[in-house]
mmCIF file of C-alpha atoms in Angstrom:
data_model
loop_
_atom_site.group_PDB
_atom_site.id
_atom_site.type_symbol
_atom_site.label_atom_id
_atom_site.label_comp_id
_atom_site.label_asym_id
_atom_site.label_seq_id
_atom_site.Cartn_x
_atom_site.Cartn_y
_atom_site.Cartn_z
ATOM 1 C CA GLN A 1 244.529 247.544 178.572
ATOM 2 C CA VAL A 2 245.023 246.972 174.809
ATOM 3 C CA GLN A 3 247.173 249.471 172.965
ATOM 4 C CA LEU A 4 247.538 249.506 169.138
ATOM 5 C CA GLU A 5 250.313 251.210 167.477
ATOM 6 C CA ASP A 6 249.974 251.518 163.586
ATOM 7 C CA SER A 7 252.743 252.504 161.147
ATOM 8 C CA GLY A 8 254.036 252.113 157.534
ATOM 9 C CA GLY A 9 252.097 254.804 155.801
ATOM 10 C CA GLY A 10 253.857 257.384 153.409
ATOM 11 C CA LEU A 11 253.822 259.027 149.995
ATOM 12 C CA VAL A 12 253.749 256.675 147.015
ATOM 13 C CA GLN A 13 252.921 257.163 143.321
ATOM 14 C CA THR A 14 249.863 255.573 141.565
ATOM 15 C CA GLY A 15 250.537 251.887 141.179
ATOM 16 C CA GLY A 16 252.821 251.675 144.042
ATOM 17 C CA SER A 17 252.666 249.542 147.232
ATOM 18 C CA LEU A 18 252.678 249.989 150.960
ATOM 19 C CA ARG A 19 252.564 247.624 153.907
ATOM 20 C CA LEU A 20 250.876 248.986 157.041
ATOM 21 C CA SER A 21 251.646 247.366 160.390
ATOM 22 C CA CYS A 22 249.748 247.220 163.608
ATOM 23 C CA VAL A 23 251.415 246.071 166.749
ATOM 24 C CA ALA A 24 249.370 245.193 169.792
ATOM 25 C CA SER A 25 250.331 245.311 173.397
ATOM 26 C CA GLY A 26 248.504 244.249 176.523
ATOM 27 C CA ARG A 27 246.766 241.260 174.923
ATOM 28 C CA SER A 28 247.460 238.528 172.268
ATOM 29 C CA VAL A 29 246.065 239.447 168.893
ATOM 30 C CA TYR A 30 244.884 235.805 168.849
ATOM 31 C CA THR A 31 242.231 236.667 171.258
ATOM 32 C CA PHE A 32 240.381 239.502 169.493
ATOM 33 C CA GLY A 33 239.348 240.592 166.024
ATOM 34 C CA MET A 34 241.137 243.262 164.153
ATOM 35 C CA ALA A 35 240.557 245.504 161.192
ATOM 36 C CA TRP A 36 241.772 248.472 159.193
ATOM 37 C CA PHE A 37 239.729 251.562 158.652
ATOM 38 C CA ARG A 38 240.450 254.587 156.681
ATOM 39 C CA GLN A 39 239.331 258.165 156.761
ATOM 40 C CA ALA A 40 239.789 260.878 154.085
ATOM 41 C CA PRO A 41 239.355 264.605 154.831
ATOM 42 C CA GLY A 42 235.649 265.400 154.942
ATOM 43 C CA LYS A 43 234.516 261.805 154.746
ATOM 44 C CA GLU A 44 233.363 259.171 157.219
ATOM 45 C CA ARG A 45 235.761 256.500 158.520
ATOM 46 C CA GLU A 46 235.161 253.527 156.365
ATOM 47 C CA PHE A 47 235.990 249.816 156.761
ATOM 48 C CA VAL A 48 238.840 248.425 154.564
ATOM 49 C CA ALA A 49 239.430 244.938 155.817
ATOM 50 C CA GLY A 50 239.084 242.756 158.962
ATOM 51 C CA ILE A 51 240.441 239.507 160.392
ATOM 52 C CA ASN A 52 239.296 237.343 163.197
ATOM 53 C CA GLY A 53 241.291 236.318 166.232
ATOM 54 C CA ALA A 54 242.361 232.987 164.794
ATOM 55 C CA GLY A 55 243.320 234.515 161.484
ATOM 56 C CA ASN A 56 241.299 232.100 159.429
ATOM 57 C CA GLY A 57 238.619 234.529 158.610
ATOM 58 C CA VAL A 58 239.177 237.653 156.511
ATOM 59 C CA TYR A 59 236.850 240.210 155.400
ATOM 60 C CA TYR A 60 237.235 243.080 152.771
ATOM 61 C CA ALA A 61 235.207 246.013 151.639
ATOM 62 C CA ASP A 62 234.058 245.258 148.126
ATOM 63 C CA SER A 63 236.212 247.630 146.391
ATOM 64 C CA LYS A 64 239.374 246.443 148.234
ATOM 65 C CA GLU A 65 239.611 242.785 147.682
ATOM 66 C CA GLY A 66 242.195 241.821 145.210
ATOM 67 C CA ARG A 67 244.300 244.907 145.759
ATOM 68 C CA PHE A 68 244.574 244.762 149.618
ATOM 69 C CA THR A 69 245.506 241.839 151.771
ATOM 70 C CA ILE A 70 245.072 241.672 155.471
ATOM 71 C CA SER A 71 247.117 239.247 157.555
ATOM 72 C CA LYS A 72 248.402 238.798 161.102
ATOM 73 C CA ASP A 73 251.396 237.225 162.723
ATOM 74 C CA ASN A 74 250.430 236.083 166.173
ATOM 75 C CA ALA A 75 253.988 235.394 167.141
ATOM 76 C CA LYS A 76 254.735 239.106 166.618
ATOM 77 C CA ASN A 77 251.419 240.271 167.862
ATOM 78 C CA THR A 78 251.109 242.227 164.684
ATOM 79 C CA MET A 79 248.342 242.841 162.029
ATOM 80 C CA TYR A 80 249.386 243.863 158.470
ATOM 81 C CA LEU A 81 247.790 245.440 155.460
ATOM 82 C CA GLN A 82 249.389 245.020 152.158
ATOM 83 C CA MET A 83 248.235 247.443 149.674
ATOM 84 C CA ASN A 84 249.143 247.042 146.013
ATOM 85 C CA SER A 85 248.191 249.072 142.826
ATOM 86 C CA LEU A 86 247.378 252.057 144.918
ATOM 87 C CA LYS A 87 245.253 254.764 143.578
ATOM 88 C CA PRO A 88 244.934 258.392 144.424
ATOM 89 C CA GLU A 89 241.441 257.669 145.896
ATOM 90 C CA ASP A 90 243.188 255.431 148.454
ATOM 91 C CA THR A 91 244.694 258.525 150.011
ATOM 92 C CA ALA A 92 243.543 258.678 153.704
ATOM 93 C CA LYS A 93 244.616 258.122 157.213
ATOM 94 C CA TYR A 94 244.550 254.569 157.944
ATOM 95 C CA TYR A 95 243.618 253.186 161.456
ATOM 96 C CA CYS A 96 243.973 249.836 162.981
ATOM 97 C CA ALA A 97 241.204 248.779 165.276
ATOM 98 C CA GLY A 98 240.414 245.870 167.588
ATOM 99 C CA THR A 99 237.226 244.377 168.848
ATOM 100 C CA ARG A 100 236.011 242.061 171.528
ATOM 101 C CA GLY A 101 233.114 241.212 169.241
ATOM 102 C CA THR A 102 232.645 240.227 165.630
ATOM 103 C CA ILE A 103 234.137 241.845 162.650
ATOM 104 C CA VAL A 104 231.585 244.150 161.246
ATOM 105 C CA PRO A 105 232.196 247.249 159.090
ATOM 106 C CA ARG A 106 231.058 249.789 161.737
ATOM 107 C CA PRO A 107 233.661 251.810 163.616
ATOM 108 C CA GLY A 108 231.419 251.892 166.736
ATOM 109 C CA ASN A 109 231.841 248.219 167.102
ATOM 110 C CA TYR A 110 235.583 248.516 167.856
ATOM 111 C CA ASP A 111 237.147 248.895 171.213
ATOM 112 C CA TYR A 112 240.702 249.721 170.505
ATOM 113 C CA TRP A 113 242.174 252.109 168.022
ATOM 114 C CA GLY A 114 245.648 253.064 166.833
ATOM 115 C CA GLN A 115 246.622 256.682 166.225
ATOM 116 C CA GLY A 116 246.435 256.309 162.523
ATOM 117 C CA THR A 117 249.072 256.447 159.716
ATOM 118 C CA GLN A 118 248.879 258.631 156.692
ATOM 119 C CA VAL A 119 248.813 257.173 153.165
ATOM 120 C CA THR A 120 249.100 259.685 150.234
ATOM 121 C CA VAL A 121 249.030 258.419 146.633
ATOM 122 C CA SER A 122 250.176 260.852 143.985
ATOM 123 C CA SER A 123 248.838 260.872 140.556
#
């Protein structure tokens, strides 16, 4: 049984940075793909970025590449999302997710989910 625990959210001003973490237990992160999604109130859950098991394939939603960087540390069994130049429209609850399949931007393709961590960007 894989469990994901995400953390690192908080309140920041426009232009600030945050680093989200997702610690996996029950299975090595090397063996499955992982991603970050986010969901704002009243909106659908949207894909932010993904990374394959080996860590050599990364994928970003079009609007996130350049400001966001996804990475993983297999030794710590942890995935990260470094977010820079944050904007108020980045405000959402961010979820880490894991999949036994391929990295795709569809929440339904993911088998494991963290509980979410709130990111709020003030203007």
